[in-house]
Amino acid sequence: MLKMKDLYLRAKNLRCQFAILCFGSLLALAIAGCQSPQFSNLAAKAGEPSESMVLNEGDTLVINFPGAPNLNTSQKIRRDGRITLPVVGEFRAAGVTPSAMEKQLVKLFESELVQKEVSVTVESSVFPVFVTGAVLRPGKIVSDRPLTALEAIMEAGGFDYSKANLKAVTVIRHENGQTSHHKLDLKRVLKGGQSDPFKLKPSDIIYVPERFTWF
């Protein structure tokens, strides 16, 4: 009889321990479920545009007016850098940051807004550059992210190694009404030489010259 009683007590203890274990697991899951929105918010913030992001031709913008939803619009920046907005008409969007554009629109629409707030969101963005010279597929490259000079050349099929002069690649940049030329030694980069990647700007032209040969 004592043995049966001992078995009964042991079984009862095991059931209690199992119940405690299950309760602890459920509690942990509940806590994790409560915390998950925090991690989601962090992930969302990581994808927000940088304050230094500059709008370019071809970008598609969603413009919302919380105080006047009838003005909400979606616009693609044209090749002349402008968009057409209700009430105010033409607006130059290229070359400014989303936050700077928001401030300008608040001033322009001030008389129309009950709530002095405007939000500008980049729905899609393009990064056009041009690659010419001794590459396999010269022409316009359109990317959804910034590129380095070497990356743009790879997008153009890579160098035509039979005639490309990798030591004298030139990036031509038109900015603020002026033209600048930047010489790059990409042969050194490809051989593992220490060099900071040359980051391109929209509408840069990358020219890969041919090697000089004697006939």
mmCIF file of N, CA and C in Angstrom, residues 96-172:
data_model
loop_
_atom_site.group_PDB
_atom_site.id
_atom_site.type_symbol
_atom_site.label_atom_id
_atom_site.label_comp_id
_atom_site.label_asym_id
_atom_site.label_seq_id
_atom_site.Cartn_x
_atom_site.Cartn_y
_atom_site.Cartn_z
ATOM 1 N N VAL A 96 15.618 68.862 -54.236
ATOM 2 C CA VAL A 96 15.346 69.153 -52.820
ATOM 3 C C VAL A 96 15.088 67.842 -52.083
ATOM 4 N N THR A 97 15.181 67.884 -50.772
ATOM 5 C CA THR A 97 14.871 66.710 -49.962
ATOM 6 C C THR A 97 13.371 66.671 -49.697
ATOM 7 N N PRO A 98 12.807 65.490 -49.375
ATOM 8 C CA PRO A 98 11.379 65.415 -49.049
ATOM 9 C C PRO A 98 10.979 66.357 -47.916
ATOM 10 N N SER A 99 11.824 66.466 -46.883
ATOM 11 C CA SER A 99 11.473 67.332 -45.752
ATOM 12 C C SER A 99 11.463 68.802 -46.165
ATOM 13 N N ALA A 100 12.409 69.207 -47.023
ATOM 14 C CA ALA A 100 12.437 70.590 -47.502
ATOM 15 C C ALA A 100 11.216 70.879 -48.368
ATOM 16 N N MET A 101 10.823 69.893 -49.170
ATOM 17 C CA MET A 101 9.636 70.057 -50.007
ATOM 18 C C MET A 101 8.383 70.207 -49.154
ATOM 19 N N GLU A 102 8.292 69.456 -48.073
ATOM 20 C CA GLU A 102 7.138 69.564 -47.167
ATOM 21 C C GLU A 102 6.999 70.983 -46.620
ATOM 22 N N LYS A 103 8.126 71.560 -46.215
ATOM 23 C CA LYS A 103 8.101 72.922 -45.656
ATOM 24 C C LYS A 103 7.666 73.946 -46.706
ATOM 25 N N GLN A 104 8.158 73.767 -47.939
ATOM 26 C CA GLN A 104 7.779 74.679 -49.013
ATOM 27 C C GLN A 104 6.287 74.580 -49.328
ATOM 28 N N LEU A 105 5.765 73.348 -49.320
ATOM 29 C CA LEU A 105 4.348 73.156 -49.641
ATOM 30 C C LEU A 105 3.434 73.710 -48.544
ATOM 31 N N VAL A 106 3.874 73.627 -47.296
ATOM 32 C CA VAL A 106 3.077 74.201 -46.206
ATOM 33 C C VAL A 106 2.903 75.705 -46.431
ATOM 34 N N LYS A 107 3.979 76.375 -46.885
ATOM 35 C CA LYS A 107 3.897 77.820 -47.145
ATOM 36 C C LYS A 107 3.024 78.116 -48.358
ATOM 37 N N LEU A 108 3.188 77.309 -49.433
ATOM 38 C CA LEU A 108 2.428 77.550 -50.658
ATOM 39 C C LEU A 108 0.926 77.329 -50.464
ATOM 40 N N PHE A 109 0.579 76.319 -49.656
ATOM 41 C CA PHE A 109 -0.835 75.961 -49.458
ATOM 42 C C PHE A 109 -1.392 76.504 -48.143
ATOM 43 N N GLU A 110 -0.700 77.429 -47.546
ATOM 44 C CA GLU A 110 -1.074 77.909 -46.211
ATOM 45 C C GLU A 110 -2.545 78.320 -46.125
ATOM 46 N N SER A 111 -3.038 79.023 -47.146
ATOM 47 C CA SER A 111 -4.431 79.501 -47.105
ATOM 48 C C SER A 111 -5.447 78.371 -47.282
ATOM 49 N N GLU A 112 -5.001 77.221 -47.779
ATOM 50 C CA GLU A 112 -5.910 76.102 -48.026
ATOM 51 C C GLU A 112 -5.936 75.096 -46.879
ATOM 52 N N LEU A 113 -4.989 75.219 -45.950
ATOM 53 C CA LEU A 113 -4.816 74.195 -44.929
ATOM 54 C C LEU A 113 -5.387 74.617 -43.577
ATOM 55 N N VAL A 114 -6.208 73.744 -43.026
ATOM 56 C CA VAL A 114 -6.676 73.924 -41.651
ATOM 57 C C VAL A 114 -5.591 73.430 -40.706
ATOM 58 N N GLN A 115 -4.995 72.307 -41.087
ATOM 59 C CA GLN A 115 -3.894 71.716 -40.310
ATOM 60 C C GLN A 115 -2.613 71.951 -41.101
ATOM 61 N N LYS A 116 -1.704 72.728 -40.553
ATOM 62 C CA LYS A 116 -0.490 73.123 -41.268
ATOM 63 C C LYS A 116 0.501 71.970 -41.334
ATOM 64 N N GLU A 117 0.171 71.033 -42.172
ATOM 65 C CA GLU A 117 1.022 69.842 -42.272
ATOM 66 C C GLU A 117 0.900 69.252 -43.667
ATOM 67 N N VAL A 118 2.038 68.843 -44.236
ATOM 68 C CA VAL A 118 2.088 68.165 -45.533
ATOM 69 C C VAL A 118 3.112 67.041 -45.422
ATOM 70 N N SER A 119 2.810 65.875 -45.974
ATOM 71 C CA SER A 119 3.777 64.773 -45.964
ATOM 72 C C SER A 119 4.121 64.389 -47.406
ATOM 73 N N VAL A 120 5.407 64.223 -47.664
ATOM 74 C CA VAL A 120 5.902 63.822 -48.980
ATOM 75 C C VAL A 120 6.607 62.480 -48.824
ATOM 76 N N THR A 121 6.106 61.474 -49.508
ATOM 77 C CA THR A 121 6.678 60.130 -49.433
ATOM 78 C C THR A 121 7.153 59.710 -50.816
ATOM 79 N N VAL A 122 8.364 59.147 -50.897
ATOM 80 C CA VAL A 122 8.890 58.652 -52.163
ATOM 81 C C VAL A 122 8.361 57.233 -52.377
ATOM 82 N N GLU A 123 7.449 57.105 -53.344
ATOM 83 C CA GLU A 123 6.858 55.793 -53.626
ATOM 84 C C GLU A 123 7.823 54.914 -54.414
ATOM 85 N N SER A 124 8.495 55.504 -55.385
ATOM 86 C CA SER A 124 9.519 54.782 -56.140
ATOM 87 C C SER A 124 10.565 55.784 -56.599
ATOM 88 N N SER A 125 11.796 55.318 -56.706
ATOM 89 C CA SER A 125 12.894 56.210 -57.049
ATOM 90 C C SER A 125 13.747 55.592 -58.156
ATOM 91 N N VAL A 126 14.305 56.437 -59.010
ATOM 92 C CA VAL A 126 15.192 55.958 -60.069
ATOM 93 C C VAL A 126 16.527 56.672 -59.950
ATOM 94 N N PHE A 127 17.579 56.006 -60.423
ATOM 95 C CA PHE A 127 18.930 56.563 -60.355
ATOM 96 C C PHE A 127 19.562 56.360 -61.734
ATOM 97 N N PRO A 128 19.371 57.338 -62.657
ATOM 98 C CA PRO A 128 19.897 57.168 -64.016
ATOM 99 C C PRO A 128 21.337 57.666 -64.147
ATOM 100 N N VAL A 129 22.174 56.877 -64.813
ATOM 101 C CA VAL A 129 23.525 57.303 -65.186
ATOM 102 C C VAL A 129 23.774 56.804 -66.604
ATOM 103 N N PHE A 130 24.839 57.311 -67.221
ATOM 104 C CA PHE A 130 25.144 56.956 -68.603
ATOM 105 C C PHE A 130 26.570 56.419 -68.681
ATOM 106 N N VAL A 131 26.722 55.307 -69.390
ATOM 107 C CA VAL A 131 28.041 54.690 -69.538
ATOM 108 C C VAL A 131 28.366 54.613 -71.027
ATOM 109 N N THR A 132 29.525 55.128 -71.398
ATOM 110 C CA THR A 132 29.917 55.129 -72.805
ATOM 111 C C THR A 132 31.391 54.772 -72.948
ATOM 112 N N GLY A 133 31.809 54.514 -74.190
ATOM 113 C CA GLY A 133 33.206 54.157 -74.431
ATOM 114 C C GLY A 133 33.392 52.660 -74.553
ATOM 115 N N ALA A 134 34.523 52.169 -74.071
ATOM 116 C CA ALA A 134 34.911 50.775 -74.260
ATOM 117 C C ALA A 134 34.266 49.855 -73.221
ATOM 118 N N VAL A 135 32.944 49.747 -73.298
ATOM 119 C CA VAL A 135 32.180 48.789 -72.484
ATOM 120 C C VAL A 135 31.341 47.944 -73.437
ATOM 121 N N LEU A 136 30.821 46.839 -72.937
ATOM 122 C CA LEU A 136 30.110 45.920 -73.826
ATOM 123 C C LEU A 136 28.704 46.395 -74.187
ATOM 124 N N ARG A 137 28.032 47.088 -73.269
ATOM 125 C CA ARG A 137 26.673 47.562 -73.572
ATOM 126 C C ARG A 137 26.543 49.032 -73.169
ATOM 127 N N PRO A 138 27.120 49.942 -73.946
ATOM 128 C CA PRO A 138 27.037 51.365 -73.586
ATOM 129 C C PRO A 138 25.596 51.858 -73.642
ATOM 130 N N GLY A 139 25.293 52.875 -72.832
ATOM 131 C CA GLY A 139 23.956 53.441 -72.838
ATOM 132 C C GLY A 139 23.531 53.901 -71.460
ATOM 133 N N LYS A 140 22.238 54.104 -71.313
ATOM 134 C CA LYS A 140 21.677 54.595 -70.060
ATOM 135 C C LYS A 140 21.430 53.438 -69.101
ATOM 136 N N ILE A 141 21.851 53.610 -67.852
ATOM 137 C CA ILE A 141 21.617 52.635 -66.794
ATOM 138 C C ILE A 141 20.634 53.250 -65.805
ATOM 139 N N VAL A 142 19.557 52.547 -65.524
ATOM 140 C CA VAL A 142 18.577 53.033 -64.552
ATOM 141 C C VAL A 142 18.536 52.066 -63.386
ATOM 142 N N SER A 143 18.875 52.582 -62.215
ATOM 143 C CA SER A 143 18.908 51.754 -61.004
ATOM 144 C C SER A 143 17.903 52.289 -59.994
ATOM 145 N N ASP A 144 17.515 51.426 -59.048
ATOM 146 C CA ASP A 144 16.625 51.869 -57.967
ATOM 147 C C ASP A 144 17.419 52.230 -56.713
ATOM 148 N N ARG A 145 18.738 52.348 -56.866
ATOM 149 C CA ARG A 145 19.595 52.700 -55.731
ATOM 150 C C ARG A 145 20.847 53.395 -56.263
ATOM 151 N N PRO A 146 21.554 54.144 -55.415
ATOM 152 C CA PRO A 146 22.809 54.773 -55.852
ATOM 153 C C PRO A 146 23.849 53.730 -56.254
ATOM 154 N N LEU A 147 24.694 54.082 -57.229
ATOM 155 C CA LEU A 147 25.714 53.177 -57.739
ATOM 156 C C LEU A 147 27.095 53.802 -57.601
ATOM 157 N N THR A 148 28.113 52.942 -57.598
ATOM 158 C CA THR A 148 29.485 53.419 -57.738
ATOM 159 C C THR A 148 29.835 53.363 -59.222
ATOM 160 N N ALA A 149 30.944 53.994 -59.601
ATOM 161 C CA ALA A 149 31.355 53.999 -61.005
ATOM 162 C C ALA A 149 31.590 52.577 -61.512
ATOM 163 N N LEU A 150 32.257 51.750 -60.702
ATOM 164 C CA LEU A 150 32.542 50.380 -61.117
ATOM 165 C C LEU A 150 31.253 49.569 -61.259
ATOM 166 N N GLU A 151 30.310 49.761 -60.357
ATOM 167 C CA GLU A 151 29.034 49.047 -60.439
ATOM 168 C C GLU A 151 28.277 49.428 -61.711
ATOM 169 N N ALA A 152 28.297 50.702 -62.070
ATOM 170 C CA ALA A 152 27.602 51.153 -63.282
ATOM 171 C C ALA A 152 28.220 50.509 -64.519
ATOM 172 N N ILE A 153 29.554 50.409 -64.539
ATOM 173 C CA ILE A 153 30.227 49.782 -65.677
ATOM 174 C C ILE A 153 29.861 48.298 -65.760
ATOM 175 N N MET A 154 29.769 47.629 -64.616
ATOM 176 C CA MET A 154 29.364 46.219 -64.611
ATOM 177 C C MET A 154 27.930 46.070 -65.126
ATOM 178 N N GLU A 155 27.053 47.043 -64.780
ATOM 179 C CA GLU A 155 25.677 47.017 -65.276
ATOM 180 C C GLU A 155 25.647 47.194 -66.796
ATOM 181 N N ALA A 156 26.669 47.858 -67.334
ATOM 182 C CA ALA A 156 26.759 48.067 -68.779
ATOM 183 C C ALA A 156 27.488 46.912 -69.467
ATOM 184 N N GLY A 157 27.573 45.777 -68.820
ATOM 185 C CA GLY A 157 28.186 44.588 -69.406
ATOM 186 C C GLY A 157 29.649 44.412 -69.069
ATOM 187 N N GLY A 158 30.234 45.406 -68.409
ATOM 188 C CA GLY A 158 31.644 45.307 -68.052
ATOM 189 C C GLY A 158 32.544 45.931 -69.115
ATOM 190 N N PHE A 159 33.840 45.943 -68.846
ATOM 191 C CA PHE A 159 34.809 46.532 -69.764
ATOM 192 C C PHE A 159 34.963 45.687 -71.027
ATOM 193 N N ASP A 160 35.254 46.356 -72.124
ATOM 194 C CA ASP A 160 35.727 45.656 -73.316
ATOM 195 C C ASP A 160 37.247 45.573 -73.146
ATOM 196 N N TYR A 161 37.705 44.458 -72.557
ATOM 197 C CA TYR A 161 39.110 44.355 -72.159
ATOM 198 C C TYR A 161 40.079 44.362 -73.333
ATOM 199 N N SER A 162 39.571 44.143 -74.549
ATOM 200 C CA SER A 162 40.471 44.154 -75.705
ATOM 201 C C SER A 162 40.954 45.560 -76.033
ATOM 202 N N LYS A 163 40.249 46.586 -75.551
ATOM 203 C CA LYS A 163 40.665 47.950 -75.875
ATOM 204 C C LYS A 163 40.454 48.975 -74.760
ATOM 205 N N ALA A 164 39.837 48.610 -73.647
ATOM 206 C CA ALA A 164 39.539 49.582 -72.587
ATOM 207 C C ALA A 164 40.789 50.002 -71.832
ATOM 208 N N ASN A 165 40.878 51.289 -71.550
ATOM 209 C CA ASN A 165 41.958 51.832 -70.710
ATOM 210 C C ASN A 165 41.383 52.026 -69.307
ATOM 211 N N LEU A 166 41.574 51.049 -68.454
ATOM 212 C CA LEU A 166 40.992 51.065 -67.114
ATOM 213 C C LEU A 166 41.631 52.107 -66.205
ATOM 214 N N LYS A 167 42.807 52.591 -66.593
ATOM 215 C CA LYS A 167 43.523 53.545 -65.738
ATOM 216 C C LYS A 167 43.014 54.982 -65.881
ATOM 217 N N ALA A 168 42.200 55.240 -66.901
ATOM 218 C CA ALA A 168 41.823 56.634 -67.175
ATOM 219 C C ALA A 168 40.316 56.794 -67.368
ATOM 220 N N VAL A 169 39.545 56.071 -66.567
ATOM 221 C CA VAL A 169 38.087 56.199 -66.639
ATOM 222 C C VAL A 169 37.698 57.587 -66.114
ATOM 223 N N THR A 170 36.779 58.242 -66.820
ATOM 224 C CA THR A 170 36.388 59.608 -66.454
ATOM 225 C C THR A 170 34.903 59.672 -66.137
ATOM 226 N N VAL A 171 34.578 60.330 -65.022
ATOM 227 C CA VAL A 171 33.185 60.596 -64.673
ATOM 228 C C VAL A 171 32.926 62.075 -64.935
ATOM 229 N N ILE A 172 31.959 62.346 -65.804
ATOM 230 C CA ILE A 172 31.594 63.724 -66.150
ATOM 231 C C ILE A 172 30.319 64.075 -65.396
#
